[in-house]
Amino acid sequence: AQSVTQLGSHVSVSEGALVLLRCNYSSSVPPYLFWYVQYPNQGLQLLLKYTTGATLVKGINGFEAEFKKSETSFHLTKPSAHMSDAAEYFCAVSEGSGYSTLTFGKGTMLLVSP
Amino acid sequence: ETGVTQSPTHLIKTRGQQVTLRCSSQSGHNTVSWYQQALGQGPQFIFQYYREEENGRGNFPPRFSGLQFPNYSSELNVNALELDDSALYLCASSPGQDNTQYFGPGTRLTVL
């Protein structure tokens, strides 16, 4: 069985500060990992994904994440927060190719203050 | 390229009623998955369809059922609605064996 833990239901940063959203996963097979963003009253938008290969993955809007197998982590970072980054962020895991069910964490709400 | 679309946007039903939600997958995508997102929670997997066959199911009762059509669009049907069925229902499509899922805007279902 696979699972995702997102540490912190809310994270507050100032505009221009570093954003760090934490995600730890559990998977019995090499995982595929994803970060999605959800703005109020909208669906999920894919930020970035890790499948195989390079462990540092770059996504849209200046976000990146690093897959660390030894720590079973896939933390999301952005060097400088912007007001438009305020949203809810979900980490998700999928166990390999083919049967592409996603298991999501409970989400982290990112609050950005001026 | 048109993304995933869902209809209706919002829906209000009463307990015991039945509801049908619809999803059009992104062009070229033959796999559709449905998720339920309760308020303040992450999405929970309901089921997935691949080439018109159910390809997996999450921990949801049989009153949650679905269909996929030859054009890969899909329906989610829920019978005997309960108050706890109130949620955002998300449809996602993916291009076959690729794990990346692209989500629609969702249907907000309220059960009174």
PDB file of C-alpha atoms in Angstrom:
ATOM      1  CA  ALA A   1       0.000   0.000   0.000  1.00  0.00           C
ATOM      2  CA  GLN A   2       1.163   3.510  -0.693  1.00  0.00           C
ATOM      3  CA  SER A   3       0.682   6.604   1.429  1.00  0.00           C
ATOM      4  CA  VAL A   4       1.702  10.261   1.562  1.00  0.00           C
ATOM      5  CA  THR A   5       2.316  12.485   4.575  1.00  0.00           C
ATOM      6  CA  GLN A   6       2.457  16.243   4.192  1.00  0.00           C
ATOM      7  CA  LEU A   7       3.887  17.910   7.261  1.00  0.00           C
ATOM      8  CA  GLY A   8       2.016  21.063   8.162  1.00  0.00           C
ATOM      9  CA  SER A   9      -1.541  21.784   7.076  1.00  0.00           C
ATOM     10  CA  HIS A  10      -0.644  25.475   6.779  1.00  0.00           C
ATOM     11  CA  VAL A  11       2.650  27.185   5.928  1.00  0.00           C
ATOM     12  CA  SER A  12       3.044  30.970   6.082  1.00  0.00           C
ATOM     13  CA  VAL A  13       5.817  32.881   4.326  1.00  0.00           C
ATOM     14  CA  SER A  14       6.508  36.462   3.413  1.00  0.00           C
ATOM     15  CA  GLU A  15       6.661  37.551  -0.202  1.00  0.00           C
ATOM     16  CA  GLY A  16      10.195  36.965  -1.465  1.00  0.00           C
ATOM     17  CA  ALA A  17      10.995  34.305   1.144  1.00  0.00           C
ATOM     18  CA  LEU A  18      11.890  30.678   0.491  1.00  0.00           C
ATOM     19  CA  VAL A  19       8.990  28.270   0.156  1.00  0.00           C
ATOM     20  CA  LEU A  20       9.453  24.730   1.529  1.00  0.00           C
ATOM     21  CA  LEU A  21       6.555  22.282   1.555  1.00  0.00           C
ATOM     22  CA  ARG A  22       7.314  18.850   2.948  1.00  0.00           C
ATOM     23  CA  CYS A  23       6.188  15.503   1.570  1.00  0.00           C
ATOM     24  CA  ASN A  24       7.122  12.000   2.715  1.00  0.00           C
ATOM     25  CA  TYR A  25       5.827   8.895   1.008  1.00  0.00           C
ATOM     26  CA  SER A  26       5.539   5.177   1.558  1.00  0.00           C
ATOM     27  CA  SER A  27       5.594   2.795  -1.371  1.00  0.00           C
ATOM     28  CA  SER A  28       6.415  -0.889  -1.824  1.00  0.00           C
ATOM     29  CA  VAL A  29       7.808  -0.288  -5.317  1.00  0.00           C
ATOM     30  CA  PRO A  30       9.809   2.551  -6.903  1.00  0.00           C
ATOM     31  CA  PRO A  31       7.371   5.437  -6.815  1.00  0.00           C
ATOM     32  CA  TYR A  32       6.259   8.036  -9.262  1.00  0.00           C
ATOM     33  CA  LEU A  33       5.791  11.311  -7.385  1.00  0.00           C
ATOM     34  CA  PHE A  34       3.768  14.409  -8.189  1.00  0.00           C
ATOM     35  CA  TRP A  35       2.998  17.851  -6.853  1.00  0.00           C
ATOM     36  CA  TYR A  36      -0.296  19.510  -7.733  1.00  0.00           C
ATOM     37  CA  VAL A  37      -1.597  22.993  -6.874  1.00  0.00           C
ATOM     38  CA  GLN A  38      -5.242  23.854  -6.266  1.00  0.00           C
ATOM     39  CA  TYR A  39      -6.551  27.408  -6.314  1.00  0.00           C
ATOM     40  CA  PRO A  40      -9.890  28.147  -4.612  1.00  0.00           C
ATOM     41  CA  ASN A  41     -12.865  26.530  -6.309  1.00  0.00           C
ATOM     42  CA  GLN A  42     -10.704  24.999  -9.031  1.00  0.00           C
ATOM     43  CA  GLY A  43      -9.351  21.608 -10.002  1.00  0.00           C
ATOM     44  CA  LEU A  44      -5.772  20.414  -9.598  1.00  0.00           C
ATOM     45  CA  GLN A  45      -2.958  21.725 -11.771  1.00  0.00           C
ATOM     46  CA  LEU A  46       0.203  19.667 -12.219  1.00  0.00           C
ATOM     47  CA  LEU A  47       3.298  21.486 -10.947  1.00  0.00           C
ATOM     48  CA  LEU A  48       5.918  18.803 -11.513  1.00  0.00           C
ATOM     49  CA  LYS A  49       6.537  15.076 -11.481  1.00  0.00           C
ATOM     50  CA  TYR A  50       9.293  12.552 -10.824  1.00  0.00           C
ATOM     51  CA  THR A  51       9.271   9.202 -12.620  1.00  0.00           C
ATOM     52  CA  THR A  52      12.841   8.028 -13.190  1.00  0.00           C
ATOM     53  CA  GLY A  53      16.213   9.602 -13.867  1.00  0.00           C
ATOM     54  CA  ALA A  54      17.317  12.957 -12.479  1.00  0.00           C
ATOM     55  CA  THR A  55      16.239  13.333  -8.872  1.00  0.00           C
ATOM     56  CA  LEU A  56      15.948  17.143  -9.003  1.00  0.00           C
ATOM     57  CA  VAL A  57      12.829  18.002 -10.931  1.00  0.00           C
ATOM     58  CA  LYS A  58      11.905  21.463 -12.145  1.00  0.00           C
ATOM     59  CA  GLY A  59       8.311  22.470 -12.659  1.00  0.00           C
ATOM     60  CA  ILE A  60       6.187  25.415 -13.583  1.00  0.00           C
ATOM     61  CA  ASN A  61       6.146  28.797 -11.851  1.00  0.00           C
ATOM     62  CA  GLY A  62       9.695  28.400 -10.511  1.00  0.00           C
ATOM     63  CA  PHE A  63       8.972  25.380  -8.298  1.00  0.00           C
ATOM     64  CA  GLU A  64      11.259  22.393  -7.989  1.00  0.00           C
ATOM     65  CA  ALA A  65      11.406  19.200  -5.935  1.00  0.00           C
ATOM     66  CA  GLU A  66      14.072  16.670  -5.097  1.00  0.00           C
ATOM     67  CA  PHE A  67      13.460  12.930  -4.805  1.00  0.00           C
ATOM     68  CA  LYS A  68      15.460  11.491  -1.892  1.00  0.00           C
ATOM     69  CA  LYS A  69      15.026   7.732  -1.770  1.00  0.00           C
ATOM     70  CA  SER A  70      16.956   7.313   1.499  1.00  0.00           C
ATOM     71  CA  GLU A  71      14.641   9.783   3.220  1.00  0.00           C
ATOM     72  CA  THR A  72      11.496   8.745   1.290  1.00  0.00           C
ATOM     73  CA  SER A  73      10.916  12.439   0.689  1.00  0.00           C
ATOM     74  CA  PHE A  74       9.885  14.689  -2.182  1.00  0.00           C
ATOM     75  CA  HIS A  75       9.872  18.213  -0.744  1.00  0.00           C
ATOM     76  CA  LEU A  76       8.702  21.147  -2.874  1.00  0.00           C
ATOM     77  CA  THR A  77      10.698  24.383  -2.905  1.00  0.00           C
ATOM     78  CA  LYS A  78      10.686  27.802  -4.515  1.00  0.00           C
ATOM     79  CA  PRO A  79      13.458  30.339  -3.860  1.00  0.00           C
ATOM     80  CA  SER A  80      11.201  33.397  -3.703  1.00  0.00           C
ATOM     81  CA  ALA A  81       7.494  33.365  -2.900  1.00  0.00           C
ATOM     82  CA  HIS A  82       5.046  35.483  -4.836  1.00  0.00           C
ATOM     83  CA  MET A  83       1.584  36.516  -3.724  1.00  0.00           C
ATOM     84  CA  SER A  84       0.123  34.477  -6.580  1.00  0.00           C
ATOM     85  CA  ASP A  85       1.619  31.297  -5.052  1.00  0.00           C
ATOM     86  CA  ALA A  86      -0.986  31.342  -2.290  1.00  0.00           C
ATOM     87  CA  ALA A  87      -2.963  28.129  -2.814  1.00  0.00           C
ATOM     88  CA  GLU A  88      -3.254  24.562  -1.560  1.00  0.00           C
ATOM     89  CA  TYR A  89      -0.541  22.128  -2.574  1.00  0.00           C
ATOM     90  CA  PHE A  90      -0.936  18.358  -2.784  1.00  0.00           C
ATOM     91  CA  CYS A  91       1.759  15.721  -2.992  1.00  0.00           C
ATOM     92  CA  ALA A  92       0.787  12.418  -4.609  1.00  0.00           C
ATOM     93  CA  VAL A  93       2.381   9.017  -5.193  1.00  0.00           C
ATOM     94  CA  SER A  94       1.749   6.392  -7.835  1.00  0.00           C
ATOM     95  CA  GLU A  95       3.202   2.890  -7.818  1.00  0.00           C
ATOM     96  CA  GLY A  96       4.828   2.623 -11.203  1.00  0.00           C
ATOM     97  CA  SER A  97       3.448   2.690 -14.696  1.00  0.00           C
ATOM     98  CA  GLY A  98       0.227   1.302 -16.109  1.00  0.00           C
ATOM     99  CA  TYR A  99      -2.234   1.329 -13.236  1.00  0.00           C
ATOM    100  CA  SER A 100      -1.928   5.025 -12.570  1.00  0.00           C
ATOM    101  CA  THR A 101      -3.918   5.551  -9.389  1.00  0.00           C
ATOM    102  CA  LEU A 102      -2.751   8.514  -7.365  1.00  0.00           C
ATOM    103  CA  THR A 103      -2.684   8.511  -3.590  1.00  0.00           C
ATOM    104  CA  PHE A 104      -2.731  12.056  -2.245  1.00  0.00           C
ATOM    105  CA  GLY A 105      -1.616  13.685   0.951  1.00  0.00           C
ATOM    106  CA  LYS A 106      -4.006  15.882   2.898  1.00  0.00           C
ATOM    107  CA  GLY A 107      -2.572  19.041   1.409  1.00  0.00           C
ATOM    108  CA  THR A 108      -0.689  22.091   2.656  1.00  0.00           C
ATOM    109  CA  MET A 109      -2.188  25.563   2.410  1.00  0.00           C
ATOM    110  CA  LEU A 110       0.482  28.110   1.502  1.00  0.00           C
ATOM    111  CA  LEU A 111      -0.190  31.606   2.807  1.00  0.00           C
ATOM    112  CA  VAL A 112       1.910  34.483   1.436  1.00  0.00           C
ATOM    113  CA  SER A 113       1.979  37.816   3.213  1.00  0.00           C
ATOM    114  CA  PRO A 114       3.212  41.106   1.720  1.00  0.00           C
TER     115      PRO A 114
ATOM    116  CA  GLU B   1      -5.867  21.511 -27.219  1.00  0.00           C
ATOM    117  CA  THR B   2      -8.930  21.220 -24.983  1.00  0.00           C
ATOM    118  CA  GLY B   3      -8.305  20.097 -21.448  1.00  0.00           C
ATOM    119  CA  VAL B   4     -10.496  17.974 -19.217  1.00  0.00           C
ATOM    120  CA  THR B   5     -14.015  19.345 -18.854  1.00  0.00           C
ATOM    121  CA  GLN B   6     -16.692  18.427 -16.339  1.00  0.00           C
ATOM    122  CA  SER B   7     -20.392  19.128 -16.027  1.00  0.00           C
ATOM    123  CA  PRO B   8     -22.256  20.386 -14.198  1.00  0.00           C
ATOM    124  CA  THR B   9     -20.184  22.833 -12.168  1.00  0.00           C
ATOM    125  CA  HIS B  10     -22.449  22.692  -9.139  1.00  0.00           C
ATOM    126  CA  LEU B  11     -25.277  20.409  -8.130  1.00  0.00           C
ATOM    127  CA  ILE B  12     -27.637  20.270  -5.169  1.00  0.00           C
ATOM    128  CA  LYS B  13     -29.484  17.044  -4.371  1.00  0.00           C
ATOM    129  CA  THR B  14     -31.390  15.615  -1.431  1.00  0.00           C
ATOM    130  CA  ARG B  15     -30.686  12.415   0.456  1.00  0.00           C
ATOM    131  CA  GLY B  16     -31.774   9.279  -1.368  1.00  0.00           C
ATOM    132  CA  GLN B  17     -31.641  10.824  -4.821  1.00  0.00           C
ATOM    133  CA  GLN B  18     -29.406   9.731  -7.667  1.00  0.00           C
ATOM    134  CA  VAL B  19     -26.864  11.868  -9.527  1.00  0.00           C
ATOM    135  CA  THR B  20     -24.851  11.618 -12.747  1.00  0.00           C
ATOM    136  CA  LEU B  21     -21.662  13.607 -13.282  1.00  0.00           C
ATOM    137  CA  ARG B  22     -19.971  13.888 -16.649  1.00  0.00           C
ATOM    138  CA  CYS B  23     -16.392  14.231 -17.828  1.00  0.00           C
ATOM    139  CA  SER B  24     -14.759  14.756 -21.195  1.00  0.00           C
ATOM    140  CA  SER B  25     -11.166  13.637 -21.300  1.00  0.00           C
ATOM    141  CA  GLN B  26      -8.309  15.558 -22.850  1.00  0.00           C
ATOM    142  CA  SER B  27      -7.745  14.849 -26.521  1.00  0.00           C
ATOM    143  CA  GLY B  28      -5.722  11.661 -27.036  1.00  0.00           C
ATOM    144  CA  HIS B  29      -6.248  10.391 -23.469  1.00  0.00           C
ATOM    145  CA  ASN B  30      -7.872   6.960 -23.103  1.00  0.00           C
ATOM    146  CA  THR B  31      -7.795   6.609 -19.321  1.00  0.00           C
ATOM    147  CA  VAL B  32     -10.173   8.421 -16.972  1.00  0.00           C
ATOM    148  CA  SER B  33     -10.066   8.409 -13.181  1.00  0.00           C
ATOM    149  CA  TRP B  34     -12.563   9.809 -10.697  1.00  0.00           C
ATOM    150  CA  TYR B  35     -11.721  11.227  -7.280  1.00  0.00           C
ATOM    151  CA  GLN B  36     -13.774  12.522  -4.377  1.00  0.00           C
ATOM    152  CA  GLN B  37     -12.398  15.484  -2.445  1.00  0.00           C
ATOM    153  CA  ALA B  38     -14.161  16.221   0.823  1.00  0.00           C
ATOM    154  CA  LEU B  39     -13.751  19.664   2.352  1.00  0.00           C
ATOM    155  CA  GLY B  40     -10.253  20.116   3.771  1.00  0.00           C
ATOM    156  CA  GLN B  41      -9.016  16.752   2.497  1.00  0.00           C
ATOM    157  CA  GLY B  42      -6.930  15.419  -0.349  1.00  0.00           C
ATOM    158  CA  PRO B  43      -8.654  13.676  -3.266  1.00  0.00           C
ATOM    159  CA  GLN B  44      -9.626  10.030  -2.727  1.00  0.00           C
ATOM    160  CA  PHE B  45      -9.572   7.574  -5.635  1.00  0.00           C
ATOM    161  CA  ILE B  46     -12.989   6.219  -6.620  1.00  0.00           C
ATOM    162  CA  PHE B  47     -12.292   4.232  -9.804  1.00  0.00           C
ATOM    163  CA  GLN B  48     -10.510   4.297 -13.123  1.00  0.00           C
ATOM    164  CA  TYR B  49     -11.575   3.384 -16.654  1.00  0.00           C
ATOM    165  CA  TYR B  50      -9.247   2.329 -19.439  1.00  0.00           C
ATOM    166  CA  ARG B  51     -10.676   1.728 -22.899  1.00  0.00           C
ATOM    167  CA  GLU B  52     -14.226   1.409 -21.524  1.00  0.00           C
ATOM    168  CA  GLU B  53     -13.334  -1.161 -18.831  1.00  0.00           C
ATOM    169  CA  GLU B  54     -13.041  -0.525 -15.096  1.00  0.00           C
ATOM    170  CA  ASN B  55      -9.326  -0.736 -14.365  1.00  0.00           C
ATOM    171  CA  GLY B  56      -9.316  -0.356 -10.601  1.00  0.00           C
ATOM    172  CA  ARG B  57     -11.504   0.765  -7.750  1.00  0.00           C
ATOM    173  CA  GLY B  58     -10.913   2.488  -4.448  1.00  0.00           C
ATOM    174  CA  ASN B  59     -12.713   1.953  -1.154  1.00  0.00           C
ATOM    175  CA  PHE B  60     -16.139   3.174  -2.257  1.00  0.00           C
ATOM    176  CA  PRO B  61     -19.454   1.271  -2.032  1.00  0.00           C
ATOM    177  CA  PRO B  62     -21.196  -0.199  -5.109  1.00  0.00           C
ATOM    178  CA  ARG B  63     -23.668   2.691  -5.227  1.00  0.00           C
ATOM    179  CA  PHE B  64     -20.788   4.565  -6.845  1.00  0.00           C
ATOM    180  CA  SER B  65     -20.646   3.353 -10.448  1.00  0.00           C
ATOM    181  CA  GLY B  66     -19.286   4.585 -13.717  1.00  0.00           C
ATOM    182  CA  LEU B  67     -19.074   4.280 -17.452  1.00  0.00           C
ATOM    183  CA  GLN B  68     -16.614   5.139 -20.147  1.00  0.00           C
ATOM    184  CA  PHE B  69     -17.773   5.711 -23.699  1.00  0.00           C
ATOM    185  CA  PRO B  70     -16.009   4.952 -27.015  1.00  0.00           C
ATOM    186  CA  ASN B  71     -14.875   8.590 -27.258  1.00  0.00           C
ATOM    187  CA  TYR B  72     -13.297   8.121 -23.772  1.00  0.00           C
ATOM    188  CA  SER B  73     -15.679  10.498 -22.036  1.00  0.00           C
ATOM    189  CA  SER B  74     -17.005   9.182 -18.744  1.00  0.00           C
ATOM    190  CA  GLU B  75     -19.855   9.317 -16.254  1.00  0.00           C
ATOM    191  CA  LEU B  76     -19.914   8.884 -12.512  1.00  0.00           C
ATOM    192  CA  ASN B  77     -23.236   7.759 -11.062  1.00  0.00           C
ATOM    193  CA  VAL B  78     -24.071   7.826  -7.374  1.00  0.00           C
ATOM    194  CA  ASN B  79     -27.268   6.188  -6.118  1.00  0.00           C
ATOM    195  CA  ALA B  80     -29.030   6.651  -2.781  1.00  0.00           C
ATOM    196  CA  LEU B  81     -27.161   9.839  -1.965  1.00  0.00           C
ATOM    197  CA  GLU B  82     -26.006  10.371   1.611  1.00  0.00           C
ATOM    198  CA  LEU B  83     -25.036  13.608   3.350  1.00  0.00           C
ATOM    199  CA  ASP B  84     -21.392  12.478   3.403  1.00  0.00           C
ATOM    200  CA  ASP B  85     -21.375  12.341  -0.392  1.00  0.00           C
ATOM    201  CA  SER B  86     -21.186  16.141  -0.385  1.00  0.00           C
ATOM    202  CA  ALA B  87     -17.796  16.874  -1.938  1.00  0.00           C
ATOM    203  CA  LEU B  88     -15.909  18.090  -4.983  1.00  0.00           C
ATOM    204  CA  TYR B  89     -15.778  15.322  -7.587  1.00  0.00           C
ATOM    205  CA  LEU B  90     -12.729  15.464  -9.796  1.00  0.00           C
ATOM    206  CA  CYS B  91     -12.174  13.738 -13.080  1.00  0.00           C
ATOM    207  CA  ALA B  92      -8.667  13.204 -14.439  1.00  0.00           C
ATOM    208  CA  SER B  93      -7.494  11.839 -17.753  1.00  0.00           C
ATOM    209  CA  SER B  94      -4.154  10.378 -18.762  1.00  0.00           C
ATOM    210  CA  PRO B  95      -2.679   9.101 -22.021  1.00  0.00           C
ATOM    211  CA  GLY B  96      -2.812   5.348 -21.408  1.00  0.00           C
ATOM    212  CA  GLN B  97       0.280   3.966 -19.716  1.00  0.00           C
ATOM    213  CA  ASP B  98       1.581   7.385 -18.747  1.00  0.00           C
ATOM    214  CA  ASN B  99       1.035   7.988 -15.020  1.00  0.00           C
ATOM    215  CA  THR B 100       0.529  11.716 -15.364  1.00  0.00           C
ATOM    216  CA  GLN B 101      -3.080  12.666 -14.692  1.00  0.00           C
ATOM    217  CA  TYR B 102      -4.625  15.939 -15.807  1.00  0.00           C
ATOM    218  CA  PHE B 103      -7.565  17.172 -13.818  1.00  0.00           C
ATOM    219  CA  GLY B 104     -10.769  18.926 -14.717  1.00  0.00           C
ATOM    220  CA  PRO B 105     -12.268  21.774 -12.690  1.00  0.00           C
ATOM    221  CA  GLY B 106     -14.543  19.451 -10.712  1.00  0.00           C
ATOM    222  CA  THR B 107     -18.223  19.236  -9.868  1.00  0.00           C
ATOM    223  CA  ARG B 108     -19.293  20.490  -6.461  1.00  0.00           C
ATOM    224  CA  LEU B 109     -22.057  18.213  -5.141  1.00  0.00           C
ATOM    225  CA  THR B 110     -24.103  19.269  -2.137  1.00  0.00           C
ATOM    226  CA  VAL B 111     -26.466  16.732  -0.564  1.00  0.00           C
ATOM    227  CA  LEU B 112     -29.151  18.178   1.733  1.00  0.00           C
TER     228      LEU B 112
END
